[in-house]
Structure formats: C-alpha cells, structure tokens
PDB file of C-alpha atoms in Angstrom:
ATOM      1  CA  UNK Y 280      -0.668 -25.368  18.548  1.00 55.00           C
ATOM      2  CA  UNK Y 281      -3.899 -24.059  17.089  1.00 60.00           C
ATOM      3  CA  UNK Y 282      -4.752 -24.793  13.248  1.00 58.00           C
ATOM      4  CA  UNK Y 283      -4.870 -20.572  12.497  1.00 62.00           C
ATOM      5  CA  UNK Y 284      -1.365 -20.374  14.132  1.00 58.00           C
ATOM      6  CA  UNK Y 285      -0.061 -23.535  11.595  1.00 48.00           C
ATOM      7  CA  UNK Y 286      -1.610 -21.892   8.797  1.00 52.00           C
ATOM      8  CA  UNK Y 287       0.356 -18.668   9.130  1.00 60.00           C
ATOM      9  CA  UNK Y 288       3.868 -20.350  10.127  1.00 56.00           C
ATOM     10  CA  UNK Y 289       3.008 -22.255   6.657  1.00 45.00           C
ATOM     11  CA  UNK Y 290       2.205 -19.285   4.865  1.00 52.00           C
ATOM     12  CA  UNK Y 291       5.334 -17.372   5.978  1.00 54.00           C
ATOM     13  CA  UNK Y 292       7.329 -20.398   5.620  1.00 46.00           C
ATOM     14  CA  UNK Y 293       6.216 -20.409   1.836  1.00 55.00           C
ATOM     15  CA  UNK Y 294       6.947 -16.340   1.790  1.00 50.00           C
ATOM     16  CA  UNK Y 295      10.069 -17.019   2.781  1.00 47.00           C
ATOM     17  CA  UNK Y 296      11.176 -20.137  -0.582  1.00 49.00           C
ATOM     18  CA  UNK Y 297       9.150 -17.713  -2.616  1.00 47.00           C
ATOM     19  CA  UNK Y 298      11.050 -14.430  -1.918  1.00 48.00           C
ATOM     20  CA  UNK Y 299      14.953 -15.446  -3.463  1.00 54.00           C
ATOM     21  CA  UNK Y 300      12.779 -16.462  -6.933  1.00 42.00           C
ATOM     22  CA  UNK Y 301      10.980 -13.370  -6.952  1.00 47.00           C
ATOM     23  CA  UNK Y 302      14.278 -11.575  -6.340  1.00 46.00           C
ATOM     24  CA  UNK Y 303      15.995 -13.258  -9.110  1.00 44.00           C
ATOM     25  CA  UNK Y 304      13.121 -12.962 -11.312  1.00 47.00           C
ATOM     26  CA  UNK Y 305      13.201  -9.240 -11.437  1.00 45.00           C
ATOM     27  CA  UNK Y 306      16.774  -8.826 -11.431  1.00 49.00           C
ATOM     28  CA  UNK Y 307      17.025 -11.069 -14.498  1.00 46.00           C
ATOM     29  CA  UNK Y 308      14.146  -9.131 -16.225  1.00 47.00           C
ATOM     30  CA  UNK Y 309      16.133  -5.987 -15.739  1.00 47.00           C
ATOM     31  CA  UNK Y 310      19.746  -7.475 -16.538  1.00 47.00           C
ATOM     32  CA  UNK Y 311      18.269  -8.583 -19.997  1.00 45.00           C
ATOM     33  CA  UNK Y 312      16.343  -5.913 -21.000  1.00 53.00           C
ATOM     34  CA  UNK Y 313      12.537  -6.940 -20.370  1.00 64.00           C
ATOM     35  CA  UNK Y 314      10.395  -3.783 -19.221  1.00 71.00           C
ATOM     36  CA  UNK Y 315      10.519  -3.694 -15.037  1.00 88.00           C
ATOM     37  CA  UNK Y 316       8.647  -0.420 -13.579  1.00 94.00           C
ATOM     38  CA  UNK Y 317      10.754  -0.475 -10.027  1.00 96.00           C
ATOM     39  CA  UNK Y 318      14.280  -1.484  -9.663  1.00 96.00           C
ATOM     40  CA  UNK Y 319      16.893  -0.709  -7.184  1.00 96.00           C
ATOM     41  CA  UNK Y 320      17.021   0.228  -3.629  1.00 97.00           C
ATOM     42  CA  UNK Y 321      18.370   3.817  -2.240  1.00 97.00           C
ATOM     43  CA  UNK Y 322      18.984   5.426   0.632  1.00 95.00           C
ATOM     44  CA  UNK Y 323      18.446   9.016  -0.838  1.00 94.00           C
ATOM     45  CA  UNK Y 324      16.914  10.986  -3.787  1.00 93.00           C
ATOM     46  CA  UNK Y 325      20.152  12.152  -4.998  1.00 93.00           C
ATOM     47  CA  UNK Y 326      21.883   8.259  -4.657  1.00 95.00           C
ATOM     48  CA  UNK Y 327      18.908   6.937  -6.664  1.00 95.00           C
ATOM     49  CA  UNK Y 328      19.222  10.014  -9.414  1.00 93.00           C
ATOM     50  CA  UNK Y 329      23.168   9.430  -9.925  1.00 94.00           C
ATOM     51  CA  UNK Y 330      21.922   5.765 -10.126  1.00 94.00           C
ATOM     52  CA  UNK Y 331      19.265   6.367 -12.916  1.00 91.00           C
ATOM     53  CA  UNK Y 332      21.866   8.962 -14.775  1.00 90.00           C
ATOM     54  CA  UNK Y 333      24.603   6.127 -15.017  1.00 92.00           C
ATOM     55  CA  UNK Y 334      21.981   4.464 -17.188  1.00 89.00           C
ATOM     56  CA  UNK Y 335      20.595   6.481 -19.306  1.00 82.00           C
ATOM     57  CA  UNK Y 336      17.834   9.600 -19.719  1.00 78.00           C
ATOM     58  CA  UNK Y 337      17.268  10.317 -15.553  1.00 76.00           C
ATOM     59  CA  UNK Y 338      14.588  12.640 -13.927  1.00 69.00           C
ATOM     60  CA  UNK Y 339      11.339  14.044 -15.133  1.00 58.00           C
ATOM     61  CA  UNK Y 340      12.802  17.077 -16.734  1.00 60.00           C
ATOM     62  CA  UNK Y 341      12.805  16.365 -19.826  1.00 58.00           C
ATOM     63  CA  UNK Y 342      10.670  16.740 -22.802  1.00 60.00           C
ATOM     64  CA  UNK Y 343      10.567  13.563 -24.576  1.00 56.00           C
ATOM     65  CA  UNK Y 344       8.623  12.569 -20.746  1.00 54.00           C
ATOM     66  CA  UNK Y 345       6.485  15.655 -20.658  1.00 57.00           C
ATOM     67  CA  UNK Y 346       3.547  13.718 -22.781  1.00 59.00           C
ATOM     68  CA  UNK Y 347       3.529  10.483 -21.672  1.00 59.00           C
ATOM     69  CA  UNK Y 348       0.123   9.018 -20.752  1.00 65.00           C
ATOM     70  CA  UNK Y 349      -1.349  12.344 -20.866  1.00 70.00           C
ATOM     71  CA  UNK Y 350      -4.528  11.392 -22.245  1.00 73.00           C
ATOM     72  CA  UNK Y 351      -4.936   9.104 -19.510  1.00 77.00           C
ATOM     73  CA  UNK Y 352      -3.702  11.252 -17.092  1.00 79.00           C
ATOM     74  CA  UNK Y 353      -6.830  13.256 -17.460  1.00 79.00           C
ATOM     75  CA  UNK Y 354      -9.613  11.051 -17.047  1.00 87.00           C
ATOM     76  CA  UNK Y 355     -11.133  10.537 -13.978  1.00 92.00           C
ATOM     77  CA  UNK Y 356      -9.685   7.471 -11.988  1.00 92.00           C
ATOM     78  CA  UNK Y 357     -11.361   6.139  -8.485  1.00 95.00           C
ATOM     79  CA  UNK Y 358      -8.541   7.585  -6.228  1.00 95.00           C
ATOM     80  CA  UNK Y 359      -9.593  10.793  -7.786  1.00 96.00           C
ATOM     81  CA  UNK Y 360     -13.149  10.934  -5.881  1.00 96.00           C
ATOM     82  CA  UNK Y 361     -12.008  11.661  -2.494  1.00 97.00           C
ATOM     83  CA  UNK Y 362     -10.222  15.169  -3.664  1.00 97.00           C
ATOM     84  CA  UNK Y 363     -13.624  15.777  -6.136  1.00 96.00           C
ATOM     85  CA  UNK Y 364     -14.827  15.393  -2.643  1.00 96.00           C
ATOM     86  CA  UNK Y 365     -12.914  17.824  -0.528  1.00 97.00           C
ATOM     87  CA  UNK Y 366     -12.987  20.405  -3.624  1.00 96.00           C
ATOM     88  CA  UNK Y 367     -16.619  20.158  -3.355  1.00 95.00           C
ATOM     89  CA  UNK Y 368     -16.758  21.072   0.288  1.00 95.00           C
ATOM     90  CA  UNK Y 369     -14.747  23.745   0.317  1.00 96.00           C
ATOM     91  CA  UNK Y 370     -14.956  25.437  -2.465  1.00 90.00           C
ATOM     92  CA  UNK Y 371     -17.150  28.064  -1.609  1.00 91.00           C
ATOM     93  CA  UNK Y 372     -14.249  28.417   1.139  1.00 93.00           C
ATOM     94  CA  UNK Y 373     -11.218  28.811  -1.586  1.00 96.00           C
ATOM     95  CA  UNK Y 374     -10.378  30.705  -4.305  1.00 95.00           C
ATOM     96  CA  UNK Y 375      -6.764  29.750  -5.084  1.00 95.00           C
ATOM     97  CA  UNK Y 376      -4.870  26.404  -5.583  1.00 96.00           C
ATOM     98  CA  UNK Y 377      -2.059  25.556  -6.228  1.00 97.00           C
ATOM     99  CA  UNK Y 378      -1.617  22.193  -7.853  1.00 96.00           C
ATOM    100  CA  UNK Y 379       2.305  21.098  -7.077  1.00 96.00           C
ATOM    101  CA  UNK Y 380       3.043  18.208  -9.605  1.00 92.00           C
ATOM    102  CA  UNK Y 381       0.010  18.999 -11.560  1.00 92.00           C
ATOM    103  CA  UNK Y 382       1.854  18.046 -14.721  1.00 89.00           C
ATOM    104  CA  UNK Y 383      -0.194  19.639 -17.663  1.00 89.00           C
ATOM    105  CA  UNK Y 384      -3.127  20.245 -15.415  1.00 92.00           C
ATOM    106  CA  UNK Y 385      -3.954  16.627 -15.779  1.00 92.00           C
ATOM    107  CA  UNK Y 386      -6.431  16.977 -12.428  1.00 94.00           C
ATOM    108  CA  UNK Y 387      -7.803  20.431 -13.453  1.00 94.00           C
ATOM    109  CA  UNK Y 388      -8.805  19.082 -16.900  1.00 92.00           C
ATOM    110  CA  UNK Y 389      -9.994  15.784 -15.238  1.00 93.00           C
ATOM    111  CA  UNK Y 390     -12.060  17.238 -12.268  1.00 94.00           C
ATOM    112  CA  UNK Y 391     -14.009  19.982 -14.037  1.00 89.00           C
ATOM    113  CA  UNK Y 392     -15.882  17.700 -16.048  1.00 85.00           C
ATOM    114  CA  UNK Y 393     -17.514  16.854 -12.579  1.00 91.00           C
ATOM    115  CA  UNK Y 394     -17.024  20.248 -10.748  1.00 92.00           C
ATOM    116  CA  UNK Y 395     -17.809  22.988 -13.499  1.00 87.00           C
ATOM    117  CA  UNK Y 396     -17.014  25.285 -10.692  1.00 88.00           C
ATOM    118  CA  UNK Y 397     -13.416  24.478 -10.846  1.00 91.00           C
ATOM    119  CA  UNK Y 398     -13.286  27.332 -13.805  1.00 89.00           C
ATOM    120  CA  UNK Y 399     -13.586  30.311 -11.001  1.00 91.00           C
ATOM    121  CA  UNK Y 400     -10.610  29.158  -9.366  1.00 93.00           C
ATOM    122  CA  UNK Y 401      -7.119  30.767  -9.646  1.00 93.00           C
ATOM    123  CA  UNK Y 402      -5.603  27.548 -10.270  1.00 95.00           C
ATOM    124  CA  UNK Y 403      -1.924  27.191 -10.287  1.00 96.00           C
ATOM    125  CA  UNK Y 404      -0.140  24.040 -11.358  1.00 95.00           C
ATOM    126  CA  UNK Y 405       4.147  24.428 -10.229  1.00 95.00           C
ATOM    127  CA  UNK Y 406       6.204  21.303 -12.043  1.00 92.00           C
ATOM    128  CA  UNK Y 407       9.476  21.163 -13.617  1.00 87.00           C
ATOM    129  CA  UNK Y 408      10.451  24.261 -16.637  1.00 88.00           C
ATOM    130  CA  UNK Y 409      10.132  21.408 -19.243  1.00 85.00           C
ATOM    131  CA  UNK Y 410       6.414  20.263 -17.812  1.00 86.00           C
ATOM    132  CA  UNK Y 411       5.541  23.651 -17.574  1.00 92.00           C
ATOM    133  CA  UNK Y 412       6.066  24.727 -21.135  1.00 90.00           C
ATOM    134  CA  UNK Y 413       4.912  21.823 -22.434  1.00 88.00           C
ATOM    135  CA  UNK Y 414       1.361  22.537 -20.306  1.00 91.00           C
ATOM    136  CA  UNK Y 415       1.458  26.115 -20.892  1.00 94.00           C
ATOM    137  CA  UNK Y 416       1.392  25.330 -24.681  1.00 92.00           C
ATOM    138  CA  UNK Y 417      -1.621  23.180 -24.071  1.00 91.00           C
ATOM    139  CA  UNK Y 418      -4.026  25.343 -22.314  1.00 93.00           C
ATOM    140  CA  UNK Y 419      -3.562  27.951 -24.783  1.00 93.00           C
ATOM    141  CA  UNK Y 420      -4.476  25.092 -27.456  1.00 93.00           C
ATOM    142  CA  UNK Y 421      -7.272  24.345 -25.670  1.00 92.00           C
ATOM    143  CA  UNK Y 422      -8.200  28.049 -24.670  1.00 91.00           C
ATOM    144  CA  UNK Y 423      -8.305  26.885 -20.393  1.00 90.00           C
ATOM    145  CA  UNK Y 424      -7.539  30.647 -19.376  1.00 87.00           C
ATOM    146  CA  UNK Y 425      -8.045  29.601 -15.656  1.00 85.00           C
ATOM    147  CA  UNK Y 426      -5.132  27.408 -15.717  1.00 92.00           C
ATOM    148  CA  UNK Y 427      -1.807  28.763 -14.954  1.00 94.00           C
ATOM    149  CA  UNK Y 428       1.632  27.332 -14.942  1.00 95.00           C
ATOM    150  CA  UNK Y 429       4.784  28.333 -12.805  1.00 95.00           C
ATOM    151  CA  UNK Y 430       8.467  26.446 -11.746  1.00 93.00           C
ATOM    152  CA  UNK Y 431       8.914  28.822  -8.867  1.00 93.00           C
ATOM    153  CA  UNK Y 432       6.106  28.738  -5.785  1.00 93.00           C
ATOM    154  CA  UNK Y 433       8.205  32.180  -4.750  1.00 91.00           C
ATOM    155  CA  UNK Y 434       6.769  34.311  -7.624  1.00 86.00           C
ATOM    156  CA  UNK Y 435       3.415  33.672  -6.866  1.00 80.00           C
ATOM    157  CA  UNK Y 436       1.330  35.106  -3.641  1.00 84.00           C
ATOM    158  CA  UNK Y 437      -0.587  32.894  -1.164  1.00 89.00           C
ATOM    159  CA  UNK Y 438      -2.634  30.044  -1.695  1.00 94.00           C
ATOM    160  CA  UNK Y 439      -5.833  28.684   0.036  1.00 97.00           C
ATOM    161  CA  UNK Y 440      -5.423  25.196  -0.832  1.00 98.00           C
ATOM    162  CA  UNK Y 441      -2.159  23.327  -1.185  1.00 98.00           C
ATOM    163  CA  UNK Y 442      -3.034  20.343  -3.885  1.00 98.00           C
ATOM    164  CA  UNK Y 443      -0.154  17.309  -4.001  1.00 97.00           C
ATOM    165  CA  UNK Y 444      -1.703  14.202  -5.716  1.00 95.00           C
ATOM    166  CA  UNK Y 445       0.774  11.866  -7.037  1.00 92.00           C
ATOM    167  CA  UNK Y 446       3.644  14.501  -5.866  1.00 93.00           C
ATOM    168  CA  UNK Y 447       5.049  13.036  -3.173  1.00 96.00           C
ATOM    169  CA  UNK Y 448       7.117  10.094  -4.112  1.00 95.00           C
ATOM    170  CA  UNK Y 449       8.709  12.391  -7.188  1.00 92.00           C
ATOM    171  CA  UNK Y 450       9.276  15.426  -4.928  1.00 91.00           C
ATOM    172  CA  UNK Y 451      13.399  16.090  -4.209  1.00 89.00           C
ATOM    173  CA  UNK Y 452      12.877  18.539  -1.444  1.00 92.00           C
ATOM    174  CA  UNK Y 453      10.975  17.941   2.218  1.00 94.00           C
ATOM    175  CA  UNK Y 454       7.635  19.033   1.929  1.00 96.00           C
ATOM    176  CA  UNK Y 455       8.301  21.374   4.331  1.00 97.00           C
ATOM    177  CA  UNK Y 456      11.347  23.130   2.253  1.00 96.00           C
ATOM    178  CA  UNK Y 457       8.634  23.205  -0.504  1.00 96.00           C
ATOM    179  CA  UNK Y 458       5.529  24.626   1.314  1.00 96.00           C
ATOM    180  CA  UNK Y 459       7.981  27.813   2.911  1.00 95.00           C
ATOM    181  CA  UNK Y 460       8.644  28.786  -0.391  1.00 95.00           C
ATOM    182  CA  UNK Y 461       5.063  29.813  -0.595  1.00 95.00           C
ATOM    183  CA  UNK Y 462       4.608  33.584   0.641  1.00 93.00           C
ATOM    184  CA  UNK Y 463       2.092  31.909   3.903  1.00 94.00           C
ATOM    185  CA  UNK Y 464       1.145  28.537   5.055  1.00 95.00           C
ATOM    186  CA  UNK Y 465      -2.166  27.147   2.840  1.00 97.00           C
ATOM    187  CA  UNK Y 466      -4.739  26.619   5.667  1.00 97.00           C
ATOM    188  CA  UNK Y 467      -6.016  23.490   3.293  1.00 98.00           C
ATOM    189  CA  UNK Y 468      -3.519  20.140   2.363  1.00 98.00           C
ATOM    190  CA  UNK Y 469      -4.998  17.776  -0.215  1.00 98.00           C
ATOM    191  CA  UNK Y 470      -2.277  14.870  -0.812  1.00 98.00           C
ATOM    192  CA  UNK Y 471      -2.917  11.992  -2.681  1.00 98.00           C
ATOM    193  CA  UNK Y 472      -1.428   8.478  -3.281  1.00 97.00           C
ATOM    194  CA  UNK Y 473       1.613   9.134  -0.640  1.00 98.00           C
ATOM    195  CA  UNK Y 474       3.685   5.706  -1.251  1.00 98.00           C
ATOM    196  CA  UNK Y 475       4.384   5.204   2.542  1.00 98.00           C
ATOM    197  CA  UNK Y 476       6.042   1.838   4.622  1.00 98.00           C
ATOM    198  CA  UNK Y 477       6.742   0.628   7.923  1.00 96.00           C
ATOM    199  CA  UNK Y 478      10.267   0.601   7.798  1.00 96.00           C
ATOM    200  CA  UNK Y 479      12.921   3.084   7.079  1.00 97.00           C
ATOM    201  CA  UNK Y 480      12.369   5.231   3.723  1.00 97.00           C
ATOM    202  CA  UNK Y 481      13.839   4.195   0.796  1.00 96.00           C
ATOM    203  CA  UNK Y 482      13.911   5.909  -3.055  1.00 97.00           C
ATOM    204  CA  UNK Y 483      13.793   3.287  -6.145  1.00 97.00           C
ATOM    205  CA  UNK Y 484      13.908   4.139  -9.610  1.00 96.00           C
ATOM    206  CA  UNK Y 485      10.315   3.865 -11.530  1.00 94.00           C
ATOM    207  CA  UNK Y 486      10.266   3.503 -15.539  1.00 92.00           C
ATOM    208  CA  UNK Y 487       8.631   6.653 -16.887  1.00 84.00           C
ATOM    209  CA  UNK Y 488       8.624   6.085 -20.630  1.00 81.00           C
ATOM    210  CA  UNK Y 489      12.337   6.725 -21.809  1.00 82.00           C
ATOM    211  CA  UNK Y 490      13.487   8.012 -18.366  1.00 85.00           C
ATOM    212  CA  UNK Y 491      14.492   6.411 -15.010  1.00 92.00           C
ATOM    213  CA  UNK Y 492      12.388   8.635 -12.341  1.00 91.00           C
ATOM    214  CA  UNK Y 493      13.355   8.427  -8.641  1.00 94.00           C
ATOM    215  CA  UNK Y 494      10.134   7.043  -6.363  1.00 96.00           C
ATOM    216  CA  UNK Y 495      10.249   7.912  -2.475  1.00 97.00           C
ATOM    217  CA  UNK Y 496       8.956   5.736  -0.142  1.00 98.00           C
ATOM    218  CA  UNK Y 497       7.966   7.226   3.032  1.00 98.00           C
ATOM    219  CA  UNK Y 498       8.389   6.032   6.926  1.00 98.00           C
ATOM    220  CA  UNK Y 499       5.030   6.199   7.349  1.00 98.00           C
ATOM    221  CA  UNK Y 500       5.211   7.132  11.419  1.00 98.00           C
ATOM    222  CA  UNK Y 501       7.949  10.034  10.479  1.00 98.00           C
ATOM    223  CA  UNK Y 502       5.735  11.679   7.371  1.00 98.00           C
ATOM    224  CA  UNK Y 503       2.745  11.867  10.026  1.00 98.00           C
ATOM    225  CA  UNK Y 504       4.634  13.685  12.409  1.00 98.00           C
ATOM    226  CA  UNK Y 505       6.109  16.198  10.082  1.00 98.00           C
ATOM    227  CA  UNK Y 506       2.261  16.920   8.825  1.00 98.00           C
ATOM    228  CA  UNK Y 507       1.819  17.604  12.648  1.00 98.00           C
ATOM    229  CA  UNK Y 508       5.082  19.493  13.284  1.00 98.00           C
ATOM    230  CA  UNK Y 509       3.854  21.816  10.545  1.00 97.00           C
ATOM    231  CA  UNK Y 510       0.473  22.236  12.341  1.00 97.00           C
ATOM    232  CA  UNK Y 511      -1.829  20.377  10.322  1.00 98.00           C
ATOM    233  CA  UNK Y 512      -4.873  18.392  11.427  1.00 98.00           C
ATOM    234  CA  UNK Y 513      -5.490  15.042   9.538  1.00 98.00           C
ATOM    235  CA  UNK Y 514      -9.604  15.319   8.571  1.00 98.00           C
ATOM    236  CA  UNK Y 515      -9.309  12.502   6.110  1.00 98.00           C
ATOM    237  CA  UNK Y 516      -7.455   9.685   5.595  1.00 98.00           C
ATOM    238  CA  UNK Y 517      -7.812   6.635   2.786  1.00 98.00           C
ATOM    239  CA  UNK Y 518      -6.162   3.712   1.104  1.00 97.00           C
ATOM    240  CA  UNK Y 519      -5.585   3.048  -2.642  1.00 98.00           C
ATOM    241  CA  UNK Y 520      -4.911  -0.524  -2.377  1.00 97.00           C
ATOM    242  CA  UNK Y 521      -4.579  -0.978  -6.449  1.00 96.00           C
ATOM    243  CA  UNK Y 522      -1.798   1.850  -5.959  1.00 96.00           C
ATOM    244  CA  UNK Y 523       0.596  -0.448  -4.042  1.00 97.00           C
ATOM    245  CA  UNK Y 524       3.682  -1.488  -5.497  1.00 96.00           C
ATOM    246  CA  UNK Y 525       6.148  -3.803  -4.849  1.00 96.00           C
ATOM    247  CA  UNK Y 526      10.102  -3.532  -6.122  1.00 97.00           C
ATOM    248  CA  UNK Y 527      10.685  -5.353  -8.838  1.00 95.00           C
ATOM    249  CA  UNK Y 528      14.464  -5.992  -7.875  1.00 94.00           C
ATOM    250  CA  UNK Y 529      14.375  -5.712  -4.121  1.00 95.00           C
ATOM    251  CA  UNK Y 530      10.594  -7.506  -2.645  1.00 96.00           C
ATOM    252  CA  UNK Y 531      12.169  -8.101   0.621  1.00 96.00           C
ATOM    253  CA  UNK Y 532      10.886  -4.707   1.275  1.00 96.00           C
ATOM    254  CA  UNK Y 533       7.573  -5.522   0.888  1.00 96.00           C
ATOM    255  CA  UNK Y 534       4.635  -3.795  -0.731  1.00 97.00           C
ATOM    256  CA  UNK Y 535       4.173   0.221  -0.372  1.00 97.00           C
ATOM    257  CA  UNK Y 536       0.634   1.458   0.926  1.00 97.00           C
ATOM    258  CA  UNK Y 537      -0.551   4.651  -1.109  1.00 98.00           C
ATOM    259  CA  UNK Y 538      -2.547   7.048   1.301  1.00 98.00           C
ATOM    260  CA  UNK Y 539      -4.391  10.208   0.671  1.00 98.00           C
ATOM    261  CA  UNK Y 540      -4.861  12.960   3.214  1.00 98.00           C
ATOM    262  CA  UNK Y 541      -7.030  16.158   3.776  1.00 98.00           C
ATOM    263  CA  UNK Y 542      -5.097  18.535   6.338  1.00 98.00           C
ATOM    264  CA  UNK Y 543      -6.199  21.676   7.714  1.00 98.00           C
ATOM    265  CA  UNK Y 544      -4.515  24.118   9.482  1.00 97.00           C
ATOM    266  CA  UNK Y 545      -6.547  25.215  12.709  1.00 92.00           C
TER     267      UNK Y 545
END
C-alpha cells in the first residue's frame, strides 16, 4: 500500500475516535450553560424556529438583537472586497440597490468610506419591522439621506442590483419567493457568504446575543441550479474559508463552505 494512502486511512481513522468527543464536548457545553454559537440539527426553518422558541427569545425580530455588533458590523472586513469590487464595476451601470438583510445599512455605511460614489445610489436596505426602525432611527441620527429602509420588497419599484451578503442562511423564504416579490427580475445578484454543503440542507440554531437565530445550510449542487433555473449567469465565484463553521452539537456534518457570487441576468 503506498505511504500517502496509510497516511490518510490514519488520519480518518483518528477523525473517526475524535468525532464522539467532539460531539460530547459541545453537547455538554450547551447542557450546562457555557456559550456554544451552533447547536442542533433541523430539517427545516420552521422545525429549527419552534426549536429555538421552546428555549427562550427566537428569531431576529426583536429589538433587544437589533444592535448587536453594530459597530463592527460596519467596518470593512476582507470578504467585503469582492462586492467593493463588483460595485465598482458597475456602478456607472446601476442606480438602485436593494440591500436584503442589510441590517442598519451596516454595508452601505461600511463601503462608502471606499466608494464615495455609493451616496448617488437609491439604496434600499429590506430586513425585519424591528431592524428597520431601529436603522431608520439611525440614518436620520447620522443625517445618511441616501439610505432607505423598507419590510416589504412589494412597495418599492424595480431594482438594478439585488445585494444579499450574509442573507442567505437567515432568510425563511426561497430566494426565489423573495426576488418575485420585487416588481421585475434585478439583472445584477451580489450574494455573499452563502453557508453551503455537500450533503442534504440542514438549519441549526446560531447564538445571536440574547436570541436563538435559525442558520440554513445549503445543498450546494441544488442552490446552483435554482440560480440557473432563475436565469442567472455565475461571473464570480469565491471562498471565505475563515467563514466556515462547524456545529457545535452535531460535527458529523462536517464544516460549511461560505461562497460569494456575482450573477447576471443575460
């Protein structure tokens, strides 16, 4: 047998001891209170949300969730650079965006600092009532009069660019459900760190500050070929390795990959 071949039946031998520790490790960290950021394993958004309501504050709509990490939310972080880049391209190609999951305008705020042009842009951010009022308050504090806020994509008109970073794994509609509620299809797609897998999806819960958020994790084959169904063209594709997570409670599932994609509509 060749040495390489021995050194990866060793490695997966020692996977395989390893994994029932790792397992227990977590699930005792959760079962005596210590801080774990994924836990449990769901088929479903709504099985993981009845999940995270039978112990305690569930969802992101709330406001005692609305401000956490907010400051650091809008500083510019490396997976950021690849939409800076896109933005840059085609901006003299847009002039409206709508940022689903933009929180407070976390990106706006973070990307203008590099892209000044950002402030001619009807920008739109669409989150939850509670994230909206708590984001509407703060661009009024802080006088951005480019930066709008809505909870319904069906009030507002069309959109040149479609802008999902981070959105993805919290959203509890397909993105397809979610993109026909616009008036027309954005020609532009900008996602960012899409937690995708090999195997089947699965939802987990992720510790948000107080609340227990549901996290989607995508079949990666099946997300790609509803980006196609909808008639999108991938441009772009990366990796965010340091956005990879593992479940605390369940690592037989291995570790998610976190993409980002530019699509276009031919």
């Amino acid at each position: 047998m060749p040495m390489e071949q021995i050194k990866q039946r060793i490695k997966g031998a020692r996977g395989a001891v390893a994994l029932p520790f790792k397992t227990a490790a977590g699930r005792l960290r959760m079962a005596t209170g210590l801080p774990v950021r994924f836990s449990g394993a769901y088929a479903s958004f709504d099985e993981a949300l009845a999940a995270a309501q039978r112990q305690g504050l569930a969802g992101y709509d709330h406001d005692a969730v609305a401000d956490v990490a907010f400051e650091r939310m809008c500083q510019l972080v490396p997976w950021d650079y690849p939409l800076l880049f896109w933005l840059s391209r085609l901006e003299s190609h847009i002039g409206t965006v709508v940022d689903a999951g933009g929180h407070m305008g976390t990106k706006f705020r973070a990307f203008r600092r590099s892209l000044p042009s950002i402030d001619r842009l009807n920008w739109t951010v669409y989150d939850l009532p509670a994230i909206v009022k708590a984001g509407e308050k703060r661009a009024r504090a802080d006088g951005l009069s480019a930066l709008t806020f809505t909870s319904r994509l069906e009030d507002g008109g069309p959109c040149d660019l479609f802008l999902g970073s981070g959105l993805l794994q919290y959203l509890n509609v397909p993105l397809p459900e979610l993109l026909g509620r616009l008036s027309a299809p954005p020609r532009h797609l900008l996602l960012n760190k899409v937690a995708l897998r090999k195997g089947k999806t699965l939802v987990t819960l992720e510790r948000i500050g107080p609340a227990l958020v549901p996290y989607q994790i995508r079949n990666e084959a099946e997300f790609l070929e509803m980006l196609a169904a909808l008639g999108y063209r991938i441009e772009d594709r990366w990796s965010i390795p340091s956005l990879s997570h593992t479940i605390d409670t369940h690592p037989e599932f291995g570790a998610s990959e976190s993409a980002g994609f530019y699509c276009v509509m031919p």
